[in-house]
Tab-separated table of C-alpha atoms and ligand atoms in Angstrom:
chain	number	residue	atom	x	y	z
G	1	MET	CA	15.306	-13.071	0.164
G	2	LYS	CA	13.217	-10.189	-1.186
G	3	VAL	CA	10.045	-9.617	1.169
G	4	PHE	CA	7.284	-7.377	0.404
G	5	ILE	CA	5.420	-5.949	3.542
G	6	ALA	CA	1.792	-4.849	2.969
G	7	GLY	CA	1.106	-2.678	6.048
G	8	VAL	CA	4.569	-1.705	6.753
G	9	ASP	CA	3.672	1.376	8.745
G	10	GLY	CA	1.765	-0.644	11.322
G	11	TYR	CA	2.534	-1.981	14.867
G	12	LEU	CA	3.891	-5.412	13.399
G	13	GLY	CA	4.839	-4.249	9.773
G	14	TRP	CA	7.423	-1.414	11.105
G	15	ALA	CA	9.024	-3.836	13.473
G	16	LEU	CA	9.064	-6.607	10.708
G	17	ALA	CA	10.953	-4.455	8.145
G	18	GLN	CA	13.727	-4.087	10.557
G	19	TYR	CA	13.769	-7.667	11.920
G	20	LEU	CA	14.110	-8.890	8.479
G	21	THR	CA	16.475	-6.259	7.309
G	22	ALA	CA	18.803	-6.728	10.220
G	23	ARG	CA	18.920	-10.523	9.038
G	24	GLY	CA	20.051	-9.498	5.701
G	25	HIS	CA	16.727	-9.579	3.605
G	26	ASP	CA	15.781	-6.725	1.182
G	27	VAL	CA	12.308	-5.318	2.125
G	28	ALA	CA	9.778	-3.286	0.242
G	29	GLY	CA	6.665	-2.151	1.503
G	30	THR	CA	3.257	-0.343	1.034
G	31	ASP	CA	0.861	1.376	3.524
G	32	LYS	CA	-2.140	3.864	3.326
G	33	TYR	CA	-1.780	5.124	6.995
G	34	LEU	CA	-5.230	3.848	7.667
G	35	ARG	CA	-4.096	2.700	11.259
G	36	ARG	CA	-2.993	6.207	12.019
G	37	ALA	CA	-6.494	7.580	10.910
G	38	TRP	CA	-8.567	4.866	12.831
G	39	VAL	CA	-6.976	5.393	16.148
G	40	ALA	CA	-7.585	9.142	15.597
G	41	GLU	CA	-11.504	8.208	14.964
G	42	MET	CA	-11.263	6.691	18.325
G	43	ASN	CA	-10.220	10.071	19.769
G	44	SER	CA	-6.884	8.326	20.916
G	45	ASP	CA	-3.381	8.272	19.914
G	46	THR	CA	-0.332	5.941	19.990
G	47	ALA	CA	1.254	5.874	23.401
G	48	ILE	CA	4.713	5.559	21.958
G	49	PRO	CA	5.132	8.573	19.613
G	50	ILE	CA	5.811	7.663	16.035
G	51	TYR	CA	7.137	9.807	13.188
G	52	ASP	CA	6.035	10.286	9.610
G	53	MET	CA	7.319	7.896	6.866
G	54	PRO	CA	9.915	9.991	5.304
G	55	THR	CA	11.525	10.410	8.899
G	56	ARG	CA	11.189	6.653	9.508
G	57	LEU	CA	12.833	5.892	6.251
G	58	GLU	CA	15.750	8.122	7.026
G	59	ALA	CA	16.131	6.464	10.294
G	60	PHE	CA	16.060	3.054	8.717
G	61	LYS	CA	18.746	3.850	6.083
G	62	ALA	CA	21.073	5.236	8.960
G	63	ARG	CA	20.599	2.328	11.186
G	64	TYR	CA	20.536	-0.621	8.727
G	65	GLY	CA	22.672	0.894	5.706
G	66	LYS	CA	20.145	0.301	3.078
G	67	GLU	CA	16.959	1.506	1.965
G	68	LEU	CA	13.466	0.322	2.503
G	69	LEU	CA	11.619	0.540	-0.874
G	70	PHE	CA	8.304	2.378	0.225
G	71	ARG	CA	5.345	3.406	-2.035
G	72	GLU	CA	2.056	4.821	-0.388
G	73	GLY	CA	-0.933	2.913	-1.585
G	74	ASP	CA	-4.076	0.851	-1.153
G	75	LEU	CA	-4.355	-2.914	-1.584
G	76	LEU	CA	-7.928	-1.955	-3.005
G	77	ASP	CA	-5.876	-0.127	-5.892
G	78	TYR	CA	-5.373	-3.188	-7.924
G	79	PRO	CA	-3.262	-1.506	-10.787
G	80	PHE	CA	-0.957	0.020	-7.956
G	81	LEU	CA	-0.374	-3.390	-6.099
G	82	ARG	CA	0.069	-5.477	-9.384
G	83	ASP	CA	2.675	-3.082	-10.761
G	84	PHE	CA	4.700	-2.855	-7.527
G	85	LEU	CA	4.504	-6.503	-7.045
G	86	GLY	CA	5.593	-6.893	-10.409
G	87	GLU	CA	8.495	-4.548	-10.296
G	88	PHE	CA	9.858	-5.816	-7.095
G	89	GLN	CA	9.395	-9.630	-7.960
G	90	PRO	CA	9.263	-10.593	-4.083
G	91	ASP	CA	10.176	-14.097	-3.015
G	92	ALA	CA	7.726	-13.606	-0.050
G	93	ILE	CA	4.775	-11.298	0.674
G	94	VAL	CA	3.837	-10.687	4.204
G	95	HIS	CA	0.323	-9.492	4.280
G	96	LEU	CA	-0.408	-7.520	7.486
G	97	ALA	CA	-2.663	-4.682	5.765
G	98	GLU	CA	-6.118	-5.275	7.292
G	99	MET	CA	-8.256	-3.671	9.712
G	100	PRO	CA	-7.256	-5.579	12.859
G	101	SER	CA	-10.096	-4.714	15.509
G	102	ALA	CA	-12.921	-6.750	16.613
G	103	PRO	CA	-14.773	-3.862	18.280
G	104	TYR	CA	-14.211	-1.595	15.313
G	105	SER	CA	-16.000	-4.021	13.068
G	106	MET	CA	-18.942	-4.027	15.533
G	107	ILE	CA	-19.533	-0.310	15.744
G	108	ASP	CA	-22.422	-0.209	13.274
G	109	GLN	CA	-23.304	-1.579	9.754
G	110	GLU	CA	-21.244	1.157	8.058
G	111	HIS	CA	-18.052	-0.237	9.902
G	112	ALA	CA	-18.806	-3.936	9.596
G	113	VAL	CA	-19.102	-3.408	5.755
G	114	TRP	CA	-16.129	-1.333	5.412
G	115	THR	CA	-14.089	-3.871	7.253
G	116	HIS	CA	-15.369	-6.428	5.115
G	117	THR	CA	-14.744	-4.696	1.745
G	118	ASN	CA	-11.317	-3.435	3.065
G	119	ASN	CA	-10.057	-7.016	4.328
G	120	VAL	CA	-11.445	-9.462	2.081
G	121	ASN	CA	-11.264	-7.329	-1.336
G	122	GLY	CA	-7.602	-6.522	-0.313
G	123	SER	CA	-6.594	-9.851	0.102
G	124	LEU	CA	-8.266	-11.088	-2.978
G	125	ASN	CA	-6.415	-8.580	-4.900
G	126	VAL	CA	-3.111	-9.724	-3.306
G	127	LEU	CA	-4.170	-13.257	-4.607
G	128	TRP	CA	-4.945	-12.044	-8.031
G	129	ALA	CA	-1.829	-9.852	-8.271
G	130	MET	CA	0.372	-12.868	-7.207
G	131	ARG	CA	-1.252	-15.005	-10.037
G	132	GLU	CA	-0.717	-12.337	-12.554
G	133	VAL	CA	2.802	-11.026	-11.867
G	134	CYS	CA	4.616	-13.178	-9.111
G	135	PRO	CA	3.041	-16.656	-8.906
G	136	GLN	CA	6.230	-18.134	-7.421
G	137	ALA	CA	6.253	-15.974	-4.366
G	138	HIS	CA	5.322	-17.246	-0.980
G	139	LEU	CA	2.096	-15.357	0.810
G	140	VAL	CA	2.457	-15.128	4.608
G	141	LYS	CA	-0.776	-14.205	5.367
G	142	LEU	CA	-1.932	-13.025	9.042
G	143	GLY	CA	-4.977	-14.730	10.129
G	144	THR	CA	-5.983	-14.892	13.639
G	145	MET	CA	-6.531	-17.637	16.465
G	146	GLY	CA	-9.890	-15.842	16.673
G	147	GLU	CA	-11.086	-17.688	13.495
G	148	TYR	CA	-11.545	-20.837	15.421
G	149	GLY	CA	-13.369	-19.471	18.334
G	150	THR	CA	-13.579	-21.297	21.587
G	151	PRO	CA	-14.768	-24.970	20.802
G	152	ASN	CA	-15.200	-27.504	23.619
G	153	VAL	CA	-12.437	-29.508	21.907
G	154	ASP	CA	-8.625	-29.345	21.210
G	155	ILE	CA	-7.820	-26.889	18.288
G	156	PRO	CA	-5.359	-28.440	15.513
G	157	GLU	CA	-3.386	-26.299	13.221
G	158	GLY	CA	-6.064	-25.676	10.493
G	159	PHE	CA	-6.929	-29.031	9.505
G	160	PHE	CA	-7.942	-32.335	11.465
G	161	GLU	CA	-8.754	-36.052	10.602
G	162	ILE	CA	-12.321	-36.793	10.837
G	163	GLU	CA	-14.258	-40.054	10.463
G	164	TYR	CA	-17.944	-39.614	9.714
G	165	ARG	CA	-20.265	-42.372	8.641
G	166	GLY	CA	-17.500	-44.745	8.346
G	167	ARG	CA	-15.389	-42.751	6.213
G	168	LYS	CA	-12.277	-40.644	6.935
G	169	ASP	CA	-10.768	-37.368	5.626
G	170	VAL	CA	-8.399	-34.340	6.498
G	171	LEU	CA	-10.753	-31.433	6.528
G	172	PRO	CA	-10.431	-27.754	7.322
G	173	PHE	CA	-11.097	-27.494	11.287
G	174	PRO	CA	-14.433	-25.495	11.699
G	175	ARG	CA	-14.535	-21.814	12.342
G	176	GLN	CA	-16.511	-20.075	14.739
G	177	PRO	CA	-15.205	-16.425	14.838
G	178	GLY	CA	-16.583	-13.922	17.448
G	179	SER	CA	-16.826	-10.502	15.610
G	180	PHE	CA	-17.299	-9.452	11.837
G	181	TYR	CA	-13.469	-8.546	11.881
G	182	HIS	CA	-12.742	-12.249	12.742
G	183	LEU	CA	-15.052	-13.406	10.052
G	184	THR	CA	-13.070	-11.379	7.402
G	185	LYS	CA	-9.943	-13.563	8.269
G	186	VAL	CA	-12.213	-16.718	7.666
G	187	HIS	CA	-13.233	-15.490	4.440
G	188	ASP	CA	-9.656	-14.833	3.704
G	189	THR	CA	-8.691	-18.351	4.726
G	190	HIS	CA	-11.001	-19.857	2.364
G	191	ASN	CA	-9.908	-17.488	-0.480
G	192	THR	CA	-6.446	-18.314	0.187
G	193	MET	CA	-6.749	-22.049	0.257
G	194	PHE	CA	-8.722	-21.870	-2.923
G	195	ALA	CA	-6.292	-19.770	-4.852
G	196	CYS	CA	-3.440	-22.426	-3.799
G	197	ARG	CA	-5.566	-25.381	-4.828
G	198	ILE	CA	-6.551	-23.879	-8.194
G	199	TRP	CA	-3.636	-21.810	-9.257
G	200	GLY	CA	-0.725	-23.406	-7.328
G	201	LEU	CA	0.110	-20.430	-5.165
G	202	ARG	CA	1.844	-21.197	-2.034
G	203	SER	CA	0.816	-19.665	1.262
G	204	THR	CA	1.380	-19.859	5.117
G	205	ASP	CA	-1.801	-18.721	6.949
G	206	ILE	CA	-0.740	-17.538	10.330
G	207	MET	CA	-3.467	-17.976	13.221
G	208	GLN	CA	-1.779	-15.601	15.420
G	209	GLY	CA	-2.728	-14.843	19.051
G	210	VAL	CA	-2.741	-11.614	20.915
G	211	VAL	CA	0.371	-9.523	20.422
G	212	PHE	CA	1.808	-7.362	23.291
G	213	GLY	CA	5.275	-5.235	23.701
G	214	THR	CA	6.717	-1.977	23.086
G	215	ARG	CA	9.918	-2.966	21.406
G	216	ILE	CA	12.194	-5.413	19.760
G	217	ASP	CA	16.000	-5.167	20.405
G	218	GLU	CA	16.735	-4.157	16.694
G	219	MET	CA	15.166	-0.740	17.173
G	220	GLY	CA	17.757	0.196	19.678
G	221	ASP	CA	17.318	3.676	21.261
G	222	ASP	CA	16.351	5.875	18.027
G	223	PRO	CA	12.821	6.904	18.680
G	224	ARG	CA	12.096	7.395	15.119
G	225	LEU	CA	12.440	3.422	14.806
G	226	ARG	CA	9.851	2.531	17.436
G	227	SER	CA	6.646	0.834	16.766
G	228	ARG	CA	3.296	2.409	17.663
G	229	LEU	CA	1.346	0.991	20.763
G	230	ASP	CA	-2.265	1.754	21.059
G	231	PHE	CA	-4.647	1.625	24.068
G	232	ASP	CA	-8.129	2.732	23.031
G	233	GLN	CA	-10.840	0.163	23.221
G	234	CYS	CA	-10.475	-0.898	19.523
G	235	PHE	CA	-6.867	-0.841	18.593
G	236	GLY	CA	-5.467	-1.526	21.994
G	237	THR	CA	-5.181	-5.286	22.871
G	238	ALA	CA	-5.528	-6.654	26.309
G	239	ILE	CA	-2.030	-6.586	27.760
G	240	ASN	CA	-1.012	-3.421	25.916
G	241	ARG	CA	-4.028	-1.642	27.311
G	242	PHE	CA	-3.457	-3.066	30.898
G	243	CYS	CA	0.114	-1.702	30.620
G	244	CYS	CA	-1.062	1.759	29.717
G	245	GLN	CA	-3.511	1.612	32.469
G	246	ALA	CA	-1.099	0.768	35.015
G	247	VAL	CA	1.239	3.519	34.457
G	248	ILE	CA	-1.579	6.122	34.913
G	249	GLY	CA	-3.102	4.491	37.882
G	250	HIS	CA	-6.337	3.552	35.957
G	251	PRO	CA	-7.662	0.126	37.227
G	252	LEU	CA	-7.110	-2.711	34.809
G	253	THR	CA	-10.192	-3.224	32.631
G	254	LEU	CA	-11.081	-7.011	32.939
G	255	TYR	CA	-14.371	-7.356	30.837
G	256	GLY	CA	-16.937	-9.820	32.914
G	257	LYS	CA	-15.423	-12.555	34.729
G	258	GLY	CA	-11.930	-12.353	33.210
G	259	SER	CA	-11.688	-16.185	32.729
G	260	GLN	CA	-11.722	-15.870	28.850
G	261	LYS	CA	-8.695	-17.666	27.655
G	262	ARG	CA	-6.602	-16.839	24.424
G	263	GLY	CA	-3.125	-17.467	23.277
G	264	PHE	CA	-0.661	-14.590	23.622
G	265	LEU	CA	2.925	-13.557	22.340
G	266	PRO	CA	5.316	-10.788	22.847
G	267	LEU	CA	6.114	-8.582	19.611
G	268	ARG	CA	9.532	-10.194	19.588
G	269	ASP	CA	8.046	-13.762	19.339
G	270	SER	CA	5.811	-12.549	16.545
G	271	MET	CA	8.766	-11.202	14.632
G	272	GLN	CA	10.690	-14.493	15.209
G	273	CYS	CA	7.709	-16.569	14.005
G	274	LEU	CA	7.028	-14.552	10.904
G	275	THR	CA	10.669	-14.756	9.969
G	276	ILE	CA	10.499	-18.434	10.423
G	277	ALA	CA	7.644	-18.781	8.043
G	278	VAL	CA	9.291	-16.397	5.547
G	279	GLU	CA	12.554	-18.398	5.530
G	280	ASN	CA	10.859	-21.754	5.303
G	281	PRO	CA	8.537	-21.455	2.288
G	282	PRO	CA	5.918	-24.186	1.430
G	283	GLN	CA	5.935	-26.179	-1.976
G	284	PRO	CA	4.063	-24.575	-4.979
G	285	GLY	CA	0.289	-25.490	-4.419
G	286	GLU	CA	0.781	-25.976	-0.761
G	287	TYR	CA	-1.464	-24.013	1.735
G	288	ARG	CA	-0.408	-24.550	5.464
G	289	VAL	CA	-1.556	-23.253	8.754
G	290	PHE	CA	0.622	-22.265	11.627
G	291	ASN	CA	-0.965	-21.430	15.279
G	292	GLN	CA	1.276	-18.596	16.474
G	293	PHE	CA	1.333	-17.914	20.176
G	294	GLU	CA	3.718	-18.404	23.135
G	295	GLU	CA	1.235	-19.659	25.659
G	296	CYS	CA	-2.407	-19.584	26.742
G	297	TYR	CA	-3.804	-17.412	29.656
G	298	THR	CA	-7.011	-16.256	30.935
G	299	ILE	CA	-7.137	-12.304	31.099
G	300	GLU	CA	-7.303	-12.328	34.738
G	301	GLU	CA	-4.061	-14.351	34.863
G	302	LEU	CA	-2.568	-11.729	32.669
G	303	ALA	CA	-4.040	-8.798	34.628
G	304	TYR	CA	-2.336	-10.368	37.869
G	305	LYS	CA	0.916	-10.525	35.952
G	306	VAL	CA	0.897	-7.040	34.893
G	307	ARG	CA	0.196	-6.044	38.540
G	308	GLU	CA	3.105	-8.136	39.553
G	309	ALA	CA	5.466	-6.445	36.789
G	310	ALA	CA	4.294	-3.238	37.951
G	311	GLU	CA	4.496	-3.559	41.813
G	312	SER	CA	8.238	-4.681	41.055
G	313	ILE	CA	8.929	-1.176	39.827
G	314	GLY	CA	6.951	0.640	42.464
G	315	LEU	CA	3.406	1.127	40.806
G	316	ASN	CA	0.296	0.229	42.556
G	317	VAL	CA	-2.318	-1.290	40.437
G	318	ASP	CA	-5.910	-2.023	40.939
G	319	ILE	CA	-7.874	-4.621	38.951
G	320	ALA	CA	-11.562	-4.119	38.283
G	321	HIS	CA	-14.259	-6.116	36.352
G	322	PHE	CA	-16.344	-4.180	34.008
G	323	ASP	CA	-19.655	-5.088	32.332
G	324	ASN	CA	-18.411	-7.082	29.290
G	325	PRO	CA	-19.242	-5.110	26.022
G	326	ARG	CA	-18.594	-8.298	23.867
G	327	THR	CA	-20.874	-11.311	23.251
G	328	GLU	CA	-18.228	-14.213	24.107
G	329	LYS	CA	-18.097	-17.034	26.285
G	330	GLU	CA	-16.315	-16.072	29.654
G	331	GLU	CA	-15.709	-19.825	30.867
G	332	HIS	CA	-14.740	-22.117	28.273
G	333	TYR	CA	-12.496	-25.117	27.302
G	334	TYR	CA	-9.335	-23.683	25.335
G	335	ASN	CA	-6.423	-26.057	24.214
G	336	PRO	CA	-4.879	-25.041	20.747
G	337	ASP	CA	-1.737	-26.733	19.257
G	338	ARG	CA	1.098	-24.899	18.333
G	339	GLU	CA	3.782	-27.522	17.167
G	340	ASN	CA	4.581	-26.350	13.399
G	341	LEU	CA	6.388	-23.277	14.506
G	342	ILE	CA	8.225	-25.077	17.283
G	343	ARG	CA	9.270	-27.790	14.699
G	344	LEU	CA	10.965	-25.128	12.581
G	345	GLY	CA	12.871	-23.619	15.575
G	346	TYR	CA	10.631	-21.209	17.323
G	347	GLN	CA	11.788	-20.482	20.897
G	348	PRO	CA	9.192	-18.917	23.095
G	349	THR	CA	9.948	-16.184	25.180
G	350	HIS	CA	8.155	-17.537	28.221
G	351	ASP	CA	9.081	-14.798	30.901
G	352	VAL	CA	6.228	-12.581	30.197
G	353	VAL	CA	6.312	-10.669	33.449
G	354	ALA	CA	9.802	-9.336	32.300
G	355	GLU	CA	8.414	-8.553	28.971
G	356	MET	CA	5.889	-6.592	30.752
G	357	ARG	CA	8.330	-4.856	33.139
G	358	ILE	CA	10.140	-3.715	29.830
G	359	MET	CA	6.700	-2.316	28.532
G	360	LEU	CA	5.815	-0.526	31.842
G	361	GLN	CA	9.396	1.172	31.860
G	362	ASP	CA	8.897	2.279	28.307
G	363	LEU	CA	5.427	3.467	28.875
G	364	LEU	CA	6.267	5.483	31.989
G	365	GLU	CA	8.087	8.009	29.753
G	366	HIS	CA	4.809	8.724	28.143
G	367	ARG	CA	2.794	8.503	31.146
G	368	ASP	CA	1.316	12.305	30.772
G	369	HIS	CA	0.523	11.570	27.151
G	370	ILE	CA	-1.608	8.557	28.043
G	371	ARG	CA	-3.173	10.239	30.814
G	372	GLN	CA	-4.723	12.591	28.423
G	373	TYR	CA	-6.859	9.933	27.088
G	374	ALA	CA	-7.762	8.263	30.539
G	375	ASP	CA	-11.642	8.999	29.600
G	376	ILE	CA	-11.672	6.678	26.808
G	377	LEU	CA	-10.421	3.477	28.607
G	378	VAL	CA	-13.669	2.158	29.432
G	379	PRO	CA	-15.319	0.476	26.301
G	380	ASP	CA	-18.865	1.557	25.065
G	381	ILE	CA	-18.695	-0.497	21.846
G	382	ARG	CA	-21.330	-3.470	22.448
G	383	TRP	CA	-21.700	-6.672	20.451
G	384	ASP	CA	-25.478	-6.331	21.152
G	385	GLY	CA	-25.854	-3.096	19.078
G	386	THR	CA	-27.117	-0.877	22.051
G	387	ARG	CA	-25.946	2.714	21.790
G	388	ARG	CA	-22.539	3.991	22.487
G	389	ARG	CA	-21.965	6.400	25.214
G	390	SER	CA	-20.614	9.035	22.560
G	391	GLU	CA	-23.942	8.542	20.647
G	392	LEU	CA	-26.065	9.143	23.914
G	393	ILE	CA	-24.130	12.268	24.725
G	394	GLN	CA	-24.668	13.523	21.063
G	395	MET	CA	-28.443	12.742	21.492
G	396	GLU	CA	-28.469	14.522	24.793
G	397	THR	CA	-26.732	17.425	23.527
G	398	ALA	CA	-29.392	17.511	20.530
G	399	VAL	CA	-32.245	17.516	23.053
G	400	LYS	CA	-31.065	20.359	25.185
G	401	SER	CA	-30.228	22.558	22.314
K	1	USQ	N1	-10.304	-7.769	27.099
K	1	USQ	C1	-10.538	-7.446	28.423
K	1	USQ	N2	-10.091	-6.321	28.810
K	1	USQ	C2	-9.699	-5.208	27.978
K	1	USQ	C3	-9.495	-5.701	26.483
K	1	USQ	C4	-9.811	-6.976	26.309
K	1	USQ	O1	-10.788	-8.323	29.290
K	1	USQ	O2	-9.331	-4.167	28.387
K	1	USQ	C5	-10.622	-9.227	26.848
K	1	USQ	C6	-11.627	-9.345	25.683
K	1	USQ	O3	-12.955	-9.515	26.125
K	1	USQ	C7	-11.132	-10.726	25.129
K	1	USQ	C8	-9.617	-10.790	25.398
K	1	USQ	O4	-9.574	-9.873	26.227
K	1	USQ	O5	-11.686	-11.794	25.867
K	1	USQ	C9	-8.856	-10.343	24.237
K	1	USQ	O6	-9.101	-9.120	23.544
K	1	USQ	P1	-8.338	-8.269	22.737
K	1	USQ	O7	-8.803	-6.881	22.529
K	1	USQ	O8	-6.867	-8.262	23.413
K	1	USQ	O9	-7.974	-9.086	21.448
K	1	USQ	P2	-9.038	-9.454	20.389
K	1	USQ	O10	-10.216	-8.700	20.246
K	1	USQ	O11	-9.191	-10.901	20.518
K	1	USQ	O12	-8.161	-9.223	19.156
K	1	USQ	C10	-6.767	-9.116	19.068
K	1	USQ	C11	-6.372	-8.238	17.789
K	1	USQ	C12	-6.714	-9.038	16.544
K	1	USQ	C13	-6.246	-10.427	16.605
K	1	USQ	C14	-6.708	-11.194	17.991
K	1	USQ	C15	-5.966	-12.615	18.171
K	1	USQ	O13	-6.740	-6.958	17.863
K	1	USQ	O14	-6.083	-8.591	15.280
K	1	USQ	O15	-6.911	-11.113	15.470
K	1	USQ	O16	-6.084	-10.377	19.136
K	1	USQ	S1	-7.170	-13.633	18.984
K	1	USQ	O17	-7.651	-13.064	20.252
K	1	USQ	O18	-6.204	-14.890	19.315
K	1	USQ	O19	-8.127	-13.963	17.936
């Protein structure tokens, strides 16, 4: 199949391009390198070094024997997007080109508005471009489990049957997201569902849990083929941060009680699931939802698993509770379904401690690099809008001078 990846330079996109190509698909992709810039804005860097795109593309061709058709560009540049899709005529479009961080979207007014403009308008452009030049293509859209929030009932896959005042219907399950970033994904959900209904487009909306992992087997040992791995407060997700903290002897940063529960999955499972979605398209006009995660864990359970994996390779790890910068429920019911992907053949990894051990071993090689950023590991972006540490330092310096 011909697959177009928006966001092909990112954590998931670069791995997916390889996973799909290794299975015989033809991949084209675009990226504006914004992830690189956001992480630099956080005064951080990827723990696993990554290379510039020309170097990556050279290594890609050497390993897989075929080119990845790449063009630098922005989804907000509608003519660029439309013309690229029109020329490539993809069977599937995997849309990974959004700003993915809840804390980043909560920094201030400017970051919240920018997140909405980038994510919602970029996705809207994808829908209009599909309508204009490739209406038969299948849109695999990356949403998030965070769209649902943490309701006190089971979470179905997108829709549920409801009886109200004696009448029944199948309706979208309520969305109660926990950040302005997660809200952009809800808006995308509505726009995508609407486009399928009125224009007959087809889409799989992936409600993905929190991804962790440093590699997929396809990357082999070539460092030019490795994906990035972030650990700052915005772009580092919980397990990735915990593993980076473990290798430099920083206490694992549990926010609040640590009993917040989420769905998690290794990078290799994310690749497996996205590929299953690509290879099993819905019918024209169909909008379907897949909840995508390996298993649900509390943050504290995961911290203990990271400690177990670290101790098995001789690292000592402390776990500490930090004041929770987010406004989120710390004790709550959480029971989402994830049957659609299993039905299509998804085989979850299950041994997360083994996966964490691989991560720790990979990260140990870059311990000194990570250690340089040790002072940014404790978060200071707060949902209640109080001032950030960096702002207070700036104010203090201004008063002194
Ligand atoms: N957490 C800690 N310590 C940390 C980092 C996070 O206790 O050092 C806690 C958070 O308070 C939260 C949970 O871990 O309760 C998950 O946080 P996260 O930063 O790993 O993930 P989240 O902000 O939910 O966002 C990530 C991705 C996002 C994706 C989402 C899937 O950045 O793109 O949409 O995971 S989900 O969480 O299922 O919504």
